[in-house]
CSV table of C-alpha atoms and ligand atoms in Angstrom, one decimal:
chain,number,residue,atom,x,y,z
K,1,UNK,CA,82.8,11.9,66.4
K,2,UNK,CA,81.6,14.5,63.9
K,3,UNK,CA,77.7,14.0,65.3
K,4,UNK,CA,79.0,15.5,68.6
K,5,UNK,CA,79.8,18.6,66.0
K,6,UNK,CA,75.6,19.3,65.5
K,7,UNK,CA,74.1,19.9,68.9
K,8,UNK,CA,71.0,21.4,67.4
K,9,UNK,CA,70.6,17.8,66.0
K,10,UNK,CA,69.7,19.2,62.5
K,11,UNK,CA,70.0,16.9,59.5
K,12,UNK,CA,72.2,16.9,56.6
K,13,UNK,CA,71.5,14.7,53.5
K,14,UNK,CA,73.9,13.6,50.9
K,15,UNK,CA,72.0,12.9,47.3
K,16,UNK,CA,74.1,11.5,45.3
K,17,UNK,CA,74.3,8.5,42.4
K,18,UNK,CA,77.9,7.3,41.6
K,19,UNK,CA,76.9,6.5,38.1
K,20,UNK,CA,77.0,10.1,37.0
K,21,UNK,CA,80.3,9.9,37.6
K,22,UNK,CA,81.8,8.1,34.5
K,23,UNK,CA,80.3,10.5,31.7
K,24,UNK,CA,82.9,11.6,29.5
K,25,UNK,CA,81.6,15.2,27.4
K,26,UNK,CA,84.3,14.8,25.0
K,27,UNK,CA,88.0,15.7,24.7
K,28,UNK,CA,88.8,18.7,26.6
K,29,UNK,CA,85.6,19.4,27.4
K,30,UNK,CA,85.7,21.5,30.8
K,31,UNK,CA,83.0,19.8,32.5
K,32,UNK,CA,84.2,16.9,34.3
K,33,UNK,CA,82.0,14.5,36.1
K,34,UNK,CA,85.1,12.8,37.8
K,35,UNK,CA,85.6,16.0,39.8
K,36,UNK,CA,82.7,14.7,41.3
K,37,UNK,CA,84.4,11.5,42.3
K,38,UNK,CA,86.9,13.4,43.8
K,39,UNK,CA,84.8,15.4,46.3
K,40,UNK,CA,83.3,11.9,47.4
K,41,UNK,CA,86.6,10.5,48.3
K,42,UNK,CA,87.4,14.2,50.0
K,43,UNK,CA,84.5,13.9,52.1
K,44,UNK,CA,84.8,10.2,52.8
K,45,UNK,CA,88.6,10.7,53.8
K,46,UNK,CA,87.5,13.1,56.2
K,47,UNK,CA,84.8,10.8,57.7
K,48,UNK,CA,82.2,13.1,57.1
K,49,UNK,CA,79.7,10.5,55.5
K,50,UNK,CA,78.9,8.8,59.2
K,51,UNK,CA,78.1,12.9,59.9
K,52,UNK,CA,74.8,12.8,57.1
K,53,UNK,CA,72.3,10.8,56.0
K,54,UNK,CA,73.6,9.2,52.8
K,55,UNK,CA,70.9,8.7,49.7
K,56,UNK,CA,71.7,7.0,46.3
K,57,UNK,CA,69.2,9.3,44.2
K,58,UNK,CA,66.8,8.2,41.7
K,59,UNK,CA,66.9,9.1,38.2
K,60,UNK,CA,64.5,12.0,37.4
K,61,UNK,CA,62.1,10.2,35.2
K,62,UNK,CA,60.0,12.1,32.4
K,63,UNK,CA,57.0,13.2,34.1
K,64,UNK,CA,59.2,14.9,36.3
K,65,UNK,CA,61.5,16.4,34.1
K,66,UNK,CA,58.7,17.6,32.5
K,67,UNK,CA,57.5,19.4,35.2
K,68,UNK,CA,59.4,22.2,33.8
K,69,UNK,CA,60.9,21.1,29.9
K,70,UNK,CA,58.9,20.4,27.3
K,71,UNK,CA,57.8,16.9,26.1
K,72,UNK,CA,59.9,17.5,22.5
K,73,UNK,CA,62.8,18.5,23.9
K,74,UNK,CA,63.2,15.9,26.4
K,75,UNK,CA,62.3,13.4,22.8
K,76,UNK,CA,65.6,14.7,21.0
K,77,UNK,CA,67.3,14.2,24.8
K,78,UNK,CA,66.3,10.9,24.9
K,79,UNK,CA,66.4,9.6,21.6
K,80,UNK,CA,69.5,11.4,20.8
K,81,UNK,CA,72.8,9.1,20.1
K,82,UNK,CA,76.5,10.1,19.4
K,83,UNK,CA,77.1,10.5,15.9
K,84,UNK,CA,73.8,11.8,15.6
K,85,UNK,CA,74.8,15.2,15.5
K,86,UNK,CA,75.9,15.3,11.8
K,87,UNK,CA,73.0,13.2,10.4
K,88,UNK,CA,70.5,15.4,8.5
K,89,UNK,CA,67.5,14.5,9.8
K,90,UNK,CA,68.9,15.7,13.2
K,91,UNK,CA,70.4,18.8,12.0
K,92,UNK,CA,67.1,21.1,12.6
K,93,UNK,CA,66.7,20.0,15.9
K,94,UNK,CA,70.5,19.8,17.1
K,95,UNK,CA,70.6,23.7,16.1
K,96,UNK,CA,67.2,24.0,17.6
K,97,UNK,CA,68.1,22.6,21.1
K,98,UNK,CA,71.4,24.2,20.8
K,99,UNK,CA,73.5,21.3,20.7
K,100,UNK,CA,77.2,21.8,20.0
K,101,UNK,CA,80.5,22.7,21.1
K,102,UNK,CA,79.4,23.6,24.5
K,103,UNK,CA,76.7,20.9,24.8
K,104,UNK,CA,77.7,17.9,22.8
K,105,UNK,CA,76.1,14.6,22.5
K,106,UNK,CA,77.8,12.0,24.3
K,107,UNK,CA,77.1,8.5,25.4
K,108,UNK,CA,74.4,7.9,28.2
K,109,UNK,CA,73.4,11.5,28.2
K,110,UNK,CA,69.4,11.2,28.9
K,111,UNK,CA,71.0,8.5,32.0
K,112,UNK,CA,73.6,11.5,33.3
K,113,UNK,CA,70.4,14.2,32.8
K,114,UNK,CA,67.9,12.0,34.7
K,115,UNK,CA,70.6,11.0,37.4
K,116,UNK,CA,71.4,14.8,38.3
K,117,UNK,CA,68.3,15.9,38.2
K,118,UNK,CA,66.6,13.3,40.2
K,119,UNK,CA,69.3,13.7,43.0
K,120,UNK,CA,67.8,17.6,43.2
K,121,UNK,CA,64.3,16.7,43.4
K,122,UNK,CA,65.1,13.5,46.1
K,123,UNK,CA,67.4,16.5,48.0
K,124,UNK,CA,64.3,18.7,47.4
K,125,UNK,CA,61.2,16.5,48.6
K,126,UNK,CA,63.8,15.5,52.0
K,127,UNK,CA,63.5,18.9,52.8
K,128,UNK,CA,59.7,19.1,52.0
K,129,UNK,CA,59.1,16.0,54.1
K,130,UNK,CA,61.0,17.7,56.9
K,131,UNK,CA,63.3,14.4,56.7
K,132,UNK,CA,66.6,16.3,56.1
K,133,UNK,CA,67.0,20.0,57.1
K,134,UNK,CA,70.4,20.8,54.7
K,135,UNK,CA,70.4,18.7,51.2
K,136,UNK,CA,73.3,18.6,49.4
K,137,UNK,CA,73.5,17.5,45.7
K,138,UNK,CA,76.8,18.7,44.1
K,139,UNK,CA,76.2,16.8,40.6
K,140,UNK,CA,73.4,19.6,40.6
K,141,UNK,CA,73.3,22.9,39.9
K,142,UNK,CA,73.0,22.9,36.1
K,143,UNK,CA,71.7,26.9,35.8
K,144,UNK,CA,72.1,27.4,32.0
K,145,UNK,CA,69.4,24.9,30.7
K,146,UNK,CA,65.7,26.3,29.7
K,147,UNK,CA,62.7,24.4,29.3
K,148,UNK,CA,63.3,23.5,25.4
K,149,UNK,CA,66.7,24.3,25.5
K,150,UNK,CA,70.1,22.8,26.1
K,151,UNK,CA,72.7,26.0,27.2
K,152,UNK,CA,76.2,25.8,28.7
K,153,UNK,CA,76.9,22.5,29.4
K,154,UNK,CA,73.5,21.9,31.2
K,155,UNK,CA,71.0,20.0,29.3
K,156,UNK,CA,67.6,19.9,32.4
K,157,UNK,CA,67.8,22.6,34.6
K,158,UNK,CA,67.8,20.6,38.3
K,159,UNK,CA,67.5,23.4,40.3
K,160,UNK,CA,63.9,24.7,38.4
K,161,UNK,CA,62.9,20.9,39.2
K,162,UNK,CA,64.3,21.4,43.1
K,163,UNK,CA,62.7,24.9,43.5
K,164,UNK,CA,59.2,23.9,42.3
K,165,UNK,CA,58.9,20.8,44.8
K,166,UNK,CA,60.3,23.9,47.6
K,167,UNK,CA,57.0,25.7,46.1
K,168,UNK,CA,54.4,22.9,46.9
K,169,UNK,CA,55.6,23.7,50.8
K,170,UNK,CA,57.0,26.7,51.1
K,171,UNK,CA,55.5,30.3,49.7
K,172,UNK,CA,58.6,31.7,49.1
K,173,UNK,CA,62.1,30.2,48.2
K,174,UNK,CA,65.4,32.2,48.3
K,175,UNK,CA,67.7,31.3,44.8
K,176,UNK,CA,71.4,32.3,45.7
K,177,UNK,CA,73.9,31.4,42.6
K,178,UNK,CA,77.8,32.0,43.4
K,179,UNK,CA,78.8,30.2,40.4
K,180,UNK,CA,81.0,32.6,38.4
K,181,UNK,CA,78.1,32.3,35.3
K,182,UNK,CA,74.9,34.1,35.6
K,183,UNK,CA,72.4,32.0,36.8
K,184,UNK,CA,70.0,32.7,33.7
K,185,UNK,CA,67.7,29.5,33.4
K,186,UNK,CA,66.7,29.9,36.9
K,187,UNK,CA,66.2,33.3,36.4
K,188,UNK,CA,64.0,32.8,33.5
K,189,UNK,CA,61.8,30.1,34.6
K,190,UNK,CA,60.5,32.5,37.9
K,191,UNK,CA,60.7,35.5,35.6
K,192,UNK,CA,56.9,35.9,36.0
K,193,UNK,CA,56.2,34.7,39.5
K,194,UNK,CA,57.2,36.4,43.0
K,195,UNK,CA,57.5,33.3,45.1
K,196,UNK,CA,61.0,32.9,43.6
K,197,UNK,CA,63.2,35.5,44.3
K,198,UNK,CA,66.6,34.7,42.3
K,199,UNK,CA,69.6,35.8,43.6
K,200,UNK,CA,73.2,35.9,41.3
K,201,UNK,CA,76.1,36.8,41.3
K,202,UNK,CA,78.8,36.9,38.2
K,203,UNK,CA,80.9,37.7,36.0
K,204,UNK,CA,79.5,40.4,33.5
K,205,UNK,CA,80.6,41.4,30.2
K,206,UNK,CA,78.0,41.5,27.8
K,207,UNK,CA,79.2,40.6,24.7
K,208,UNK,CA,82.4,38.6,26.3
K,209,UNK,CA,81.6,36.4,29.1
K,210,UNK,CA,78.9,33.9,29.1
K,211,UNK,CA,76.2,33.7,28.6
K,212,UNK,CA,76.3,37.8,28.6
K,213,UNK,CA,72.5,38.6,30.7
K,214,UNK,CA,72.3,39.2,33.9
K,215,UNK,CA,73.0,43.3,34.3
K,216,UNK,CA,72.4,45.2,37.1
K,217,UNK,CA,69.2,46.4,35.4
K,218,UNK,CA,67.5,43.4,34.3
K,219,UNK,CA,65.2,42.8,37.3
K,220,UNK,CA,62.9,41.1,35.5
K,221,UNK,CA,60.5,42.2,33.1
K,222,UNK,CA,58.9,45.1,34.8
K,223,UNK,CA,55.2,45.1,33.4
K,224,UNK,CA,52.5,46.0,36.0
K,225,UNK,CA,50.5,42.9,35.7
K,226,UNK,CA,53.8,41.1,35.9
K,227,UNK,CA,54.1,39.8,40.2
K,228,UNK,CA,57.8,38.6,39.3
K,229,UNK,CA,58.8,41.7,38.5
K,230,UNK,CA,62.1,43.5,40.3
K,231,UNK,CA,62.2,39.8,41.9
K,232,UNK,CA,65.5,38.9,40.0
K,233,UNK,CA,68.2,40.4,41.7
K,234,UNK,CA,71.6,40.7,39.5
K,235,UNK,CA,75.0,41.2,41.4
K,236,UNK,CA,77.7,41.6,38.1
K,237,UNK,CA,81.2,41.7,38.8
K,238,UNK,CA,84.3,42.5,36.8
K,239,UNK,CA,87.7,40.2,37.2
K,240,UNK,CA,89.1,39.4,39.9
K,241,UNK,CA,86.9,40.2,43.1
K,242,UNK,CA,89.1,38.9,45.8
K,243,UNK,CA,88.1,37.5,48.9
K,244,UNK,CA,87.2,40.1,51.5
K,245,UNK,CA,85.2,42.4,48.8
K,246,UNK,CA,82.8,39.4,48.3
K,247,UNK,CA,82.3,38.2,51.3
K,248,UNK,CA,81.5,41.3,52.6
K,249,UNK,CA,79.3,42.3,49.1
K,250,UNK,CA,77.8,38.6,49.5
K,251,UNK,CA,76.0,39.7,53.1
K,252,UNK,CA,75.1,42.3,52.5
K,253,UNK,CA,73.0,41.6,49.6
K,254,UNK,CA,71.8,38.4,51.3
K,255,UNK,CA,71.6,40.1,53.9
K,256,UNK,CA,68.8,42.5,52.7
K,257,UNK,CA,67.1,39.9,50.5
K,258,UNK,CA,66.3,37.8,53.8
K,259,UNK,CA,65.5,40.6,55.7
K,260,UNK,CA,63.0,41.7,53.2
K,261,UNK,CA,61.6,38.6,51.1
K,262,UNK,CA,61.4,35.8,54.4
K,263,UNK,CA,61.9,33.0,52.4
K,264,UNK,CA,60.5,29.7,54.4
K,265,UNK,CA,63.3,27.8,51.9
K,266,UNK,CA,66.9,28.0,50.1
K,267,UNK,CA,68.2,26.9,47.1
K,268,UNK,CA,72.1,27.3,46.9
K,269,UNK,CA,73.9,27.0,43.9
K,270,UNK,CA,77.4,26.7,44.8
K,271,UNK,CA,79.6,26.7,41.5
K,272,UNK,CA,83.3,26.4,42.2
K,273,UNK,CA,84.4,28.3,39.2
K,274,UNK,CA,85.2,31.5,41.5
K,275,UNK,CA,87.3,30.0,42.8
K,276,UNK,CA,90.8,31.7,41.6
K,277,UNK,CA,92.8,29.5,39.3
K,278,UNK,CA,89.9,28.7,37.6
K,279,UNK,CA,90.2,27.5,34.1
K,280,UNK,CA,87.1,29.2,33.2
K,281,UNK,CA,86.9,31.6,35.9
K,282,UNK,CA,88.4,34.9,36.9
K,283,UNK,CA,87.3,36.1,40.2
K,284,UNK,CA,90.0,35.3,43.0
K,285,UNK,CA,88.5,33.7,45.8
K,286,UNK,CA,90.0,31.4,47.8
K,287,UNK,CA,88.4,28.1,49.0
K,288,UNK,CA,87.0,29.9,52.5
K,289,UNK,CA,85.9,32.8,51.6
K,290,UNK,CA,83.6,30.6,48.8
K,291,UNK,CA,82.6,28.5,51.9
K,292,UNK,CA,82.2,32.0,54.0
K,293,UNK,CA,79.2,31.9,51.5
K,294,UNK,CA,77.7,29.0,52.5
K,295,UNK,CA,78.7,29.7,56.1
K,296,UNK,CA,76.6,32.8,56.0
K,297,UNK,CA,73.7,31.2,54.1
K,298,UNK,CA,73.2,28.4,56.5
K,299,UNK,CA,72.6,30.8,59.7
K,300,UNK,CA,69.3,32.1,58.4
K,301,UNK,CA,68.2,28.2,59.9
K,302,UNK,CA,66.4,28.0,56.5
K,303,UNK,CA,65.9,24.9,55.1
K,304,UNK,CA,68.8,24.6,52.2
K,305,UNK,CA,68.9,22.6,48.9
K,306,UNK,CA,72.5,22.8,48.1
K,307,UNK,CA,73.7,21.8,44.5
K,308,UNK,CA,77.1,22.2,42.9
K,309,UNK,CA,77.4,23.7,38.8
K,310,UNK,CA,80.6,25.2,37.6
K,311,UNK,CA,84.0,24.5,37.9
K,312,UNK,CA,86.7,23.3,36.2
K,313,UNK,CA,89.8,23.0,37.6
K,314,UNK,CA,89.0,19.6,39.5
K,315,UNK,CA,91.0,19.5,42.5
K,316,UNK,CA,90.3,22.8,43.8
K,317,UNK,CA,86.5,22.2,43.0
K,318,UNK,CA,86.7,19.0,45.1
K,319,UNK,CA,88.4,21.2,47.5
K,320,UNK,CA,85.6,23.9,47.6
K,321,UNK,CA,82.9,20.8,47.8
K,322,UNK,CA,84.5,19.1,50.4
K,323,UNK,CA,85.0,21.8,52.9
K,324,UNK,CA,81.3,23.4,52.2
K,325,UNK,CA,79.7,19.7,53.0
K,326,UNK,CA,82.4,20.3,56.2
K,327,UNK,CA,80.2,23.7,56.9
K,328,UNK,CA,77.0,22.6,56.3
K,329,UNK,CA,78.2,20.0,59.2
K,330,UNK,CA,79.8,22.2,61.3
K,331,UNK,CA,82.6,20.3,61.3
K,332,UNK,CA,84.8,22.4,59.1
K,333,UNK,CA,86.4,23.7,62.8
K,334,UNK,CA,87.8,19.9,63.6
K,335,UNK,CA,88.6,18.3,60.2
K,336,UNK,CA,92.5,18.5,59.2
K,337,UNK,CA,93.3,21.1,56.7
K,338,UNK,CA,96.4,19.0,55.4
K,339,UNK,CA,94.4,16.4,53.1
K,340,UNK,CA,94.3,13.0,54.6
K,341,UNK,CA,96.4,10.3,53.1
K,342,UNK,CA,94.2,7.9,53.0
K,343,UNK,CA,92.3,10.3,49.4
K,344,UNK,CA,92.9,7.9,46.4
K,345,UNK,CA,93.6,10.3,43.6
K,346,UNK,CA,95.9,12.4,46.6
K,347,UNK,CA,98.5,13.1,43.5
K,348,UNK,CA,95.8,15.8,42.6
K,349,UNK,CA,96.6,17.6,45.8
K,350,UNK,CA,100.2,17.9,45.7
K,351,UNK,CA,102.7,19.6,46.7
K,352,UNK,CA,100.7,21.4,49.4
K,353,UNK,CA,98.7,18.6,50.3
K,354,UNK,CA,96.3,21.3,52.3
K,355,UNK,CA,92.7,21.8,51.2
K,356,UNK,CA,93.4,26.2,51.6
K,357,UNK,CA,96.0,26.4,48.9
K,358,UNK,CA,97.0,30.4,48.1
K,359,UNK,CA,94.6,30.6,44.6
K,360,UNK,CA,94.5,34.3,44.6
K,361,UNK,CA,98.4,34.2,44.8
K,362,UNK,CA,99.0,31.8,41.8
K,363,UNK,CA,97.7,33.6,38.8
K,364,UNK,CA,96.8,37.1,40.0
K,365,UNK,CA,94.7,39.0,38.3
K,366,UNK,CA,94.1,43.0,39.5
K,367,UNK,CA,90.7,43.2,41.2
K,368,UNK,CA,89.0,45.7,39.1
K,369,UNK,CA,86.1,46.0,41.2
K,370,UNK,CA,86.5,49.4,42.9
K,371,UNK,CA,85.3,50.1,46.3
K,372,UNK,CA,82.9,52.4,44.9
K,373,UNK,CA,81.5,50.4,42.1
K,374,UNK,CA,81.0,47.9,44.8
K,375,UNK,CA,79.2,50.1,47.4
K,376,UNK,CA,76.6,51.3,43.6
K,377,UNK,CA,75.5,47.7,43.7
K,378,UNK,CA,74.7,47.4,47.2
K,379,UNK,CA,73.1,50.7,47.0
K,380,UNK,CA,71.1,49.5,43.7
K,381,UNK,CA,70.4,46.4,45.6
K,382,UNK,CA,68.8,47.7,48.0
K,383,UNK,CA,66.7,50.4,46.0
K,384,UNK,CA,65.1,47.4,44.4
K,385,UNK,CA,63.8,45.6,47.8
K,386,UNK,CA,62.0,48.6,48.2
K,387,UNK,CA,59.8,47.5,45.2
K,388,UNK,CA,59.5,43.7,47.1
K,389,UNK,CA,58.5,45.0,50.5
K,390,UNK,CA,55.1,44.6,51.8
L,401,ZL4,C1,84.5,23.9,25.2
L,401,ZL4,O1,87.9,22.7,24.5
L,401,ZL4,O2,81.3,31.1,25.7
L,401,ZL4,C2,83.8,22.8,24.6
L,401,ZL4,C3,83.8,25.0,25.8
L,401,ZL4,C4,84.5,21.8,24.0
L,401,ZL4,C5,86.5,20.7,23.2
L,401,ZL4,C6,86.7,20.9,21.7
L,401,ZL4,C7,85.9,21.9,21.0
L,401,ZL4,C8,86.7,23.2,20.8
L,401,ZL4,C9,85.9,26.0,26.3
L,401,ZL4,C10,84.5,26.0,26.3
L,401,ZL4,C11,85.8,24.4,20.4
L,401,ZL4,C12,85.1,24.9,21.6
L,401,ZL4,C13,84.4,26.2,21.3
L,401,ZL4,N1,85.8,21.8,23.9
L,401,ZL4,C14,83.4,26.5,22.4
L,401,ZL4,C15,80.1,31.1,22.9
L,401,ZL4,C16,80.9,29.9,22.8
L,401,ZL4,C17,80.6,29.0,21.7
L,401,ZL4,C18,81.3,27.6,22.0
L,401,ZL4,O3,79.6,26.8,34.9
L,401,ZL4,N2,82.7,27.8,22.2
L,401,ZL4,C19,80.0,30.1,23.8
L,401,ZL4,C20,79.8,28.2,28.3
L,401,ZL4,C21,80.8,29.0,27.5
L,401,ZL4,C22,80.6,30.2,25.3
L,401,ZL4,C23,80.2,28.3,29.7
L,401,ZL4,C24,79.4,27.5,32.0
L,401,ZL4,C25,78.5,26.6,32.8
L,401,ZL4,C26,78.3,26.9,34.2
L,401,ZL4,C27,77.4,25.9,34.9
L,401,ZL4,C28,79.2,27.4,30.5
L,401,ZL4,N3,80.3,29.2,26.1
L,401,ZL4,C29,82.4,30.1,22.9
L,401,ZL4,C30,83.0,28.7,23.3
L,401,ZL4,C31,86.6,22.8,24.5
L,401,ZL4,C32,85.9,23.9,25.1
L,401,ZL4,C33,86.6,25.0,25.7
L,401,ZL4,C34,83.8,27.1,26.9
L,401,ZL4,N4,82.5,27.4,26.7
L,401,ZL4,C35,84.2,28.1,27.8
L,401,ZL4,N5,83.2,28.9,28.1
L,401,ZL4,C36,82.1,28.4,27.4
L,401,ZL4,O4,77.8,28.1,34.5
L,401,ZL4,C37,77.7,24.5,34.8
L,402,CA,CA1,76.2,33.3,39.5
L,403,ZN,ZN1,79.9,28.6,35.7
């Protein structure tokens, strides 16, 4: 019995609405909603859903969205149809919101907005209400999107929505962002407030790697009058961090950040797209040092709001879900690392069958992180909590 597994008797709930699911971004689009599907019949296979609370999540509905975006860009978002994209009249607006390539128009995409966002704020006021103590909402996590602005495939920004309904409780919330993309939206929308300190870590190349912000330096803007200033904390990487560089970076930046900020809440945006083998990615972390993340997240005892983002190679991000929700359970010590055969879909897992396949070993790329570049960022890291202390 996986209760038997949380002695404490803390409470994990799962936010989730099965009709973002079936959105389709296009042909060959990276961003998959189905990968989603998969995770769920990871978990269920595993039996973990008798181990949470289980919640079908609300759509978002305007008012709340607009909470953080404004009124006429959540309009176009709304009123927005396929094929609408080449018609005139839309064309100032479509460039305006930055639709495109990256964020198309596809059908029901106001429903698949409202559906991911509303599962962060449910996640969000369970925690608030002390009604769950770890929320889990891995259709979340879409970090790219700014108040009047679609970015990156993400079209409302979720976690903003989360983090403010943290705020109403909690004077300081923790952002942490292991997605391999620099968690810029989030870091935007707290840019001028300390009770938000953001937290990413990325890939960084600035004129070659999305979205190409995100440097050690940019702490946020560092006017006097500014409170949110020096509380964005950047962590870039070059390819191919492998697994014991990050974990060990990972604490102890966290680490320091707890130490110093005390948040009373966490938002965790766990993208899957460092994983290694990533079709977008290029760090090579394997599926438990990715959870070691979550692992050493979860033993501050904060409450967590835990969302999903990137990742694109479907079966290892279901992988990576699967055994996090397993962590955040503390049942990831008694479920079977060969994958059950009772997973519809289990052709995606072959030939291994195991939910640890060898992704650094498959398409190895050199680790150009030095030891010493590594220890500057720590270093740097902890310069700048000087400037947060007190
Ligand atoms: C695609 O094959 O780097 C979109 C996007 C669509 C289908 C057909 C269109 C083909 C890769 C990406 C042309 C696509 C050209 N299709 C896309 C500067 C770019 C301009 C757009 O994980 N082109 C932009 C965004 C990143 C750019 C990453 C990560 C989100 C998250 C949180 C967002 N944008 C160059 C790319 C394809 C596509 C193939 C693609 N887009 C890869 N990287 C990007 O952080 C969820
Ligand atoms: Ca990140
Ligand atoms: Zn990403």
């Amino acid at each position: 019995n996986l209760q038997i597994a949380r002695p404490q008797g803390y409470r994990v709930s799962w936010h989730a609405n099965p009709a973002v699911e079936p959105h389709h971004f296009g042909q060959s689009h990276p961003m998959k909603p189905w990968r989603l599907t998969l995770t769920k019949q990871l978990v269920m296979a595993y039996g973990m859903h008798h181990a949470m609370d289980l919640y079908l999540s609300r759509a978002a509905t305007y008012e709340e969205m607009a909470d953080f975006h404004e009124r006429d860009y959540l309009d176009f978002l709304q009123q927005i149809m396929p094929g609408d994209m080449d018609k005139p009249e839309q064309a100032d607006n479509v460039v305006r919101f930055n639709f495109g390539d990256d964020c198309p128009i596809f059908d029901g995409l106001y429903s698949y907005c409202s559906l991911y966002a509303g599962g962060s704020v449910d996640a969000a006021r369970k925690l608030c209400n002390n009604q769950s103590d770890i929320a889990i909402n891995w259709s979340g996590g879409l970090h790219h999107a700014k108040k009047a602005e679609a970015s990156g495939f993400c079209y409302v920004n979720d976690i903003v929505l989360g983090t403010l309904q943290l705020l109403r409780h909690h004077p300081r919330v923790m952002y942490i962002d292991i997605d391999v993309h620099h968690g810029d939206g989030v870091e935007q929308a707290f840019w001028s407030t300390d009770r938000v300190l953001t937290v990413s870590f990325h890939k960084y190349d600035k004129d070659n790697f999305f979205p190409g912000t995100g440097a050690r330096e940019d702490t946020g803007p560092a006017h006097p009058l500014n409170p949110g200033a020096h509380h964005a904390i950047n962590v870039p990487l070059n390819d191919g961090i492998d697994d014991e560089s990050y974990i060990a970076l990972f604490k102890e930046v966290i680490g320091a950040c707890m130490k110093t900020y005390q948040p009373g809440a966490v938002v965790l945006q766990c993208g899957a797209d460092s994983l290694g083998c990533d079709r977008l990615g290029c760090f090579n972390l394997n599926v438990r040092a990715h959870g070691a993340c979550v692992a050493y997240t979860k033993t501050f005892g904060l409450p967590m709001l835990v969302v999903g983002g990137g990742g694109y190679t479907p079966r290892n991000v279901s992988r990576a879900w699967a055994h996090e929700t397993s962590i955040l359970l503390e049942a990831d010590k008694i479920i079977d690392p060969t994958i059950p055969d009772s997973v519809a879909f289990r052709n995606h897992f072959g030939p291994d069958y195991s939910l640890f396949p060898p992704l650094s070993e498959m398409r190895k790329l050199d680790n150009k992180n030095t030891r010493a570049y590594l220890e500057g960022l720590v270093e740097a890291v902890h310069e700048q909590l000087r400037y947060i202390k007190g």
